[in-house]
Short mmCIF file of N, CA and C in Angstrom, two decimals:
data_model
loop_
_atom_site.label_atom_id
_atom_site.label_comp_id
_atom_site.label_asym_id
_atom_site.label_seq_id
_atom_site.Cartn_x
_atom_site.Cartn_y
_atom_site.Cartn_z
N MET A 1 0.85 -1.17 0.00
CA MET A 1 0.00 0.00 0.00
C MET A 1 0.89 1.23 0.00
N SER A 2 0.94 1.90 -1.11
CA SER A 2 1.74 3.13 -1.16
C SER A 2 0.79 4.30 -1.36
N SER A 3 0.57 5.05 -0.31
CA SER A 3 -0.37 6.15 -0.31
C SER A 3 -0.01 7.08 0.84
N PRO A 4 -0.40 8.35 0.75
CA PRO A 4 -0.17 9.24 1.89
C PRO A 4 -1.09 8.90 3.08
N ILE A 5 -2.10 8.07 2.84
CA ILE A 5 -3.00 7.65 3.92
C ILE A 5 -2.34 6.48 4.64
N PRO A 6 -2.23 6.53 5.97
CA PRO A 6 -1.58 5.44 6.71
C PRO A 6 -2.24 4.09 6.43
N CYS A 7 -1.44 3.04 6.46
CA CYS A 7 -1.93 1.69 6.16
C CYS A 7 -3.10 1.29 7.04
N HIS A 8 -3.03 1.62 8.33
CA HIS A 8 -4.13 1.22 9.21
C HIS A 8 -5.43 1.91 8.83
N ALA A 9 -5.36 3.17 8.38
CA ALA A 9 -6.57 3.89 7.95
C ALA A 9 -7.11 3.31 6.65
N GLN A 10 -6.20 2.93 5.74
CA GLN A 10 -6.64 2.29 4.51
C GLN A 10 -7.35 0.97 4.82
N LEU A 11 -6.74 0.19 5.71
CA LEU A 11 -7.34 -1.09 6.07
C LEU A 11 -8.68 -0.89 6.76
N GLN A 12 -8.79 0.10 7.62
CA GLN A 12 -10.07 0.39 8.26
C GLN A 12 -11.14 0.62 7.20
N GLY A 13 -10.83 1.41 6.19
CA GLY A 13 -11.79 1.67 5.11
C GLY A 13 -12.15 0.42 4.34
N ILE A 14 -11.15 -0.40 4.06
CA ILE A 14 -11.40 -1.66 3.36
C ILE A 14 -12.31 -2.56 4.18
N LEU A 15 -12.04 -2.66 5.47
CA LEU A 15 -12.86 -3.50 6.34
C LEU A 15 -14.29 -2.97 6.42
N GLU A 16 -14.46 -1.67 6.54
CA GLU A 16 -15.80 -1.09 6.56
C GLU A 16 -16.54 -1.41 5.28
N LEU A 17 -15.85 -1.29 4.16
CA LEU A 17 -16.47 -1.61 2.87
C LEU A 17 -16.89 -3.07 2.82
N HIS A 18 -16.03 -3.98 3.28
CA HIS A 18 -16.38 -5.40 3.29
C HIS A 18 -17.54 -5.68 4.24
N LEU A 19 -17.56 -5.04 5.39
CA LEU A 19 -18.68 -5.25 6.32
C LEU A 19 -19.99 -4.81 5.69
N TYR A 20 -19.94 -3.75 4.89
CA TYR A 20 -21.14 -3.23 4.24
C TYR A 20 -21.53 -4.09 3.04
N ALA A 21 -20.56 -4.41 2.20
CA ALA A 21 -20.86 -5.03 0.90
C ALA A 21 -20.95 -6.55 0.94
N ASP A 22 -20.31 -7.19 1.90
CA ASP A 22 -20.24 -8.65 1.90
C ASP A 22 -21.32 -9.32 2.72
N GLY A 23 -22.32 -8.58 3.12
CA GLY A 23 -23.46 -9.17 3.80
C GLY A 23 -23.22 -9.58 5.24
N TYR A 24 -22.25 -8.95 5.91
CA TYR A 24 -22.07 -9.23 7.33
C TYR A 24 -23.32 -8.79 8.08
N ARG A 25 -23.70 -9.55 9.08
CA ARG A 25 -24.85 -9.22 9.91
C ARG A 25 -24.41 -9.01 11.35
N ILE A 26 -25.24 -8.33 12.10
CA ILE A 26 -24.97 -8.11 13.51
C ILE A 26 -24.71 -9.48 14.16
N GLY A 27 -23.63 -9.57 14.90
CA GLY A 27 -23.27 -10.81 15.58
C GLY A 27 -22.29 -11.68 14.82
N ASP A 28 -22.06 -11.38 13.54
CA ASP A 28 -21.09 -12.15 12.75
C ASP A 28 -19.67 -11.86 13.24
N LEU A 29 -18.83 -12.88 13.19
CA LEU A 29 -17.42 -12.74 13.57
C LEU A 29 -16.61 -12.22 12.40
N LEU A 30 -15.68 -11.33 12.68
CA LEU A 30 -14.71 -10.90 11.68
C LEU A 30 -13.57 -11.90 11.66
N PRO A 31 -12.81 -11.94 10.57
CA PRO A 31 -11.61 -12.78 10.57
C PRO A 31 -10.67 -12.33 11.69
N SER A 32 -9.83 -13.24 12.14
CA SER A 32 -8.89 -12.91 13.21
C SER A 32 -7.86 -11.90 12.71
N GLU A 33 -7.19 -11.27 13.65
CA GLU A 33 -6.13 -10.31 13.29
C GLU A 33 -5.05 -11.00 12.47
N MET A 34 -4.70 -12.22 12.85
CA MET A 34 -3.67 -12.96 12.10
C MET A 34 -4.14 -13.26 10.68
N GLN A 35 -5.40 -13.62 10.51
CA GLN A 35 -5.93 -13.88 9.17
C GLN A 35 -5.91 -12.60 8.33
N LEU A 36 -6.31 -11.50 8.93
CA LEU A 36 -6.31 -10.23 8.20
C LEU A 36 -4.89 -9.80 7.86
N ALA A 37 -3.97 -9.96 8.80
CA ALA A 37 -2.57 -9.60 8.55
C ALA A 37 -2.01 -10.40 7.38
N SER A 38 -2.32 -11.67 7.35
CA SER A 38 -1.85 -12.52 6.26
C SER A 38 -2.51 -12.14 4.93
N ARG A 39 -3.81 -11.94 4.97
CA ARG A 39 -4.56 -11.61 3.75
C ARG A 39 -4.08 -10.31 3.10
N PHE A 40 -3.79 -9.30 3.93
CA PHE A 40 -3.41 -8.00 3.40
C PHE A 40 -1.90 -7.75 3.45
N ASN A 41 -1.14 -8.75 3.88
CA ASN A 41 0.31 -8.65 3.97
C ASN A 41 0.74 -7.44 4.80
N LEU A 42 0.12 -7.32 5.98
CA LEU A 42 0.41 -6.24 6.91
C LEU A 42 0.81 -6.84 8.25
N SER A 43 1.41 -6.03 9.09
CA SER A 43 1.75 -6.50 10.43
C SER A 43 0.48 -6.60 11.27
N ARG A 44 0.58 -7.43 12.30
CA ARG A 44 -0.56 -7.58 13.19
C ARG A 44 -0.84 -6.27 13.92
N ALA A 45 0.19 -5.50 14.21
CA ALA A 45 0.02 -4.20 14.88
C ALA A 45 -0.79 -3.24 14.00
N THR A 46 -0.54 -3.26 12.70
CA THR A 46 -1.30 -2.40 11.78
C THR A 46 -2.76 -2.83 11.75
N VAL A 47 -2.98 -4.14 11.69
CA VAL A 47 -4.35 -4.67 11.69
C VAL A 47 -5.04 -4.29 13.00
N ARG A 48 -4.33 -4.41 14.11
CA ARG A 48 -4.92 -4.08 15.41
C ARG A 48 -5.36 -2.62 15.45
N ARG A 49 -4.54 -1.72 14.89
CA ARG A 49 -4.92 -0.29 14.86
C ARG A 49 -6.18 -0.07 14.03
N ALA A 50 -6.30 -0.77 12.92
CA ALA A 50 -7.49 -0.65 12.07
C ALA A 50 -8.73 -1.16 12.80
N VAL A 51 -8.59 -2.30 13.47
CA VAL A 51 -9.72 -2.86 14.22
C VAL A 51 -10.04 -1.97 15.42
N ASP A 52 -9.03 -1.41 16.06
CA ASP A 52 -9.26 -0.47 17.16
C ASP A 52 -10.12 0.71 16.69
N ALA A 53 -9.87 1.18 15.48
CA ALA A 53 -10.65 2.29 14.93
C ALA A 53 -12.10 1.86 14.69
N LEU A 54 -12.31 0.61 14.26
CA LEU A 54 -13.67 0.11 14.08
C LEU A 54 -14.38 -0.01 15.43
N VAL A 55 -13.64 -0.41 16.45
CA VAL A 55 -14.20 -0.47 17.81
C VAL A 55 -14.59 0.94 18.26
N ALA A 56 -13.70 1.90 18.06
CA ALA A 56 -13.96 3.29 18.46
C ALA A 56 -15.16 3.88 17.71
N ALA A 57 -15.36 3.43 16.47
CA ALA A 57 -16.49 3.91 15.68
C ALA A 57 -17.80 3.22 16.06
N GLY A 58 -17.71 2.22 16.93
CA GLY A 58 -18.91 1.53 17.38
C GLY A 58 -19.44 0.48 16.42
N LEU A 59 -18.59 0.05 15.48
CA LEU A 59 -19.03 -0.95 14.50
C LEU A 59 -18.81 -2.38 14.98
N VAL A 60 -17.76 -2.58 15.75
CA VAL A 60 -17.43 -3.93 16.21
C VAL A 60 -17.09 -3.90 17.70
N ARG A 61 -17.13 -5.06 18.31
CA ARG A 61 -16.75 -5.20 19.71
C ARG A 61 -15.84 -6.41 19.82
N ARG A 62 -14.79 -6.25 20.60
CA ARG A 62 -13.88 -7.37 20.84
C ARG A 62 -14.40 -8.18 22.03
N HIS A 63 -14.37 -9.49 21.88
CA HIS A 63 -14.71 -10.40 22.97
C HIS A 63 -13.54 -11.33 23.16
N ARG A 64 -12.91 -11.26 24.32
CA ARG A 64 -11.74 -12.09 24.60
C ARG A 64 -12.11 -13.57 24.42
N GLY A 65 -11.32 -14.25 23.64
CA GLY A 65 -11.53 -15.67 23.41
C GLY A 65 -12.55 -15.97 22.32
N VAL A 66 -13.27 -14.95 21.86
CA VAL A 66 -14.29 -15.17 20.84
C VAL A 66 -13.89 -14.50 19.52
N ARG A 67 -13.13 -13.47 19.55
CA ARG A 67 -12.70 -12.64 18.43
C ARG A 67 -13.52 -11.36 18.39
N THR A 68 -13.62 -10.79 17.22
CA THR A 68 -14.27 -9.50 17.05
C THR A 68 -15.62 -9.71 16.37
N VAL A 69 -16.64 -9.08 16.93
CA VAL A 69 -18.02 -9.29 16.50
C VAL A 69 -18.59 -7.98 15.96
N LEU A 70 -19.31 -8.07 14.85
CA LEU A 70 -19.99 -6.90 14.30
C LEU A 70 -21.17 -6.54 15.18
N ILE A 71 -21.26 -5.28 15.60
CA ILE A 71 -22.38 -4.86 16.44
C ILE A 71 -23.24 -3.80 15.76
N ARG A 72 -22.75 -3.20 14.68
CA ARG A 72 -23.52 -2.20 13.94
C ARG A 72 -23.01 -2.15 12.52
N GLN A 73 -23.91 -2.09 11.56
CA GLN A 73 -23.53 -2.00 10.16
C GLN A 73 -22.99 -0.61 9.83
N PRO A 74 -21.97 -0.53 8.98
CA PRO A 74 -21.57 0.80 8.47
C PRO A 74 -22.76 1.40 7.74
N SER A 75 -22.93 2.71 7.84
CA SER A 75 -24.11 3.35 7.26
C SER A 75 -24.09 3.38 5.74
N SER A 76 -22.92 3.57 5.15
CA SER A 76 -22.83 3.67 3.70
C SER A 76 -21.37 3.57 3.27
N PRO A 77 -21.13 2.90 2.15
CA PRO A 77 -19.76 2.84 1.67
C PRO A 77 -19.36 4.10 0.90
N GLY A 78 -20.29 5.02 0.68
CA GLY A 78 -20.02 6.19 -0.13
C GLY A 78 -18.82 6.99 0.32
N ARG A 79 -18.64 7.16 1.63
CA ARG A 79 -17.53 7.95 2.13
C ARG A 79 -16.20 7.23 1.93
N LEU A 80 -16.25 5.97 1.56
CA LEU A 80 -15.03 5.19 1.37
C LEU A 80 -14.51 5.24 -0.07
N ASP A 81 -15.30 5.78 -0.98
CA ASP A 81 -14.91 5.78 -2.39
C ASP A 81 -13.55 6.43 -2.61
N GLY A 82 -13.31 7.59 -2.02
CA GLY A 82 -12.03 8.27 -2.19
C GLY A 82 -10.88 7.46 -1.65
N LEU A 83 -11.10 6.80 -0.55
CA LEU A 83 -10.06 5.96 0.05
C LEU A 83 -9.72 4.81 -0.87
N MET A 84 -10.72 4.18 -1.44
CA MET A 84 -10.50 3.02 -2.28
C MET A 84 -9.78 3.41 -3.57
N GLN A 85 -9.96 4.63 -4.04
CA GLN A 85 -9.29 5.07 -5.26
C GLN A 85 -7.79 5.23 -5.05
N SER A 86 -7.33 5.25 -3.81
CA SER A 86 -5.92 5.44 -3.55
C SER A 86 -5.11 4.16 -3.80
N PHE A 87 -5.78 3.06 -4.10
CA PHE A 87 -5.08 1.79 -4.34
C PHE A 87 -4.68 1.67 -5.79
#
């Protein structure tokens, strides 16, 4: 990912888009941090920062031993269009 936007912010946008577009429902589990790190070829720390931002936005909640659960759908992918064009 070569962009002036930090990798964790780019990943946050990608994850929000996937939560919106891929039919995730309230209560669905997200892939683990290790799975996401492998899928996007990023460090686990970068993935953790992206997921932390989703937690702060109120979209997901972490449950120790269970992983990360969707608690609210993103409202619209429209605000992510500019971010996605940076790829």
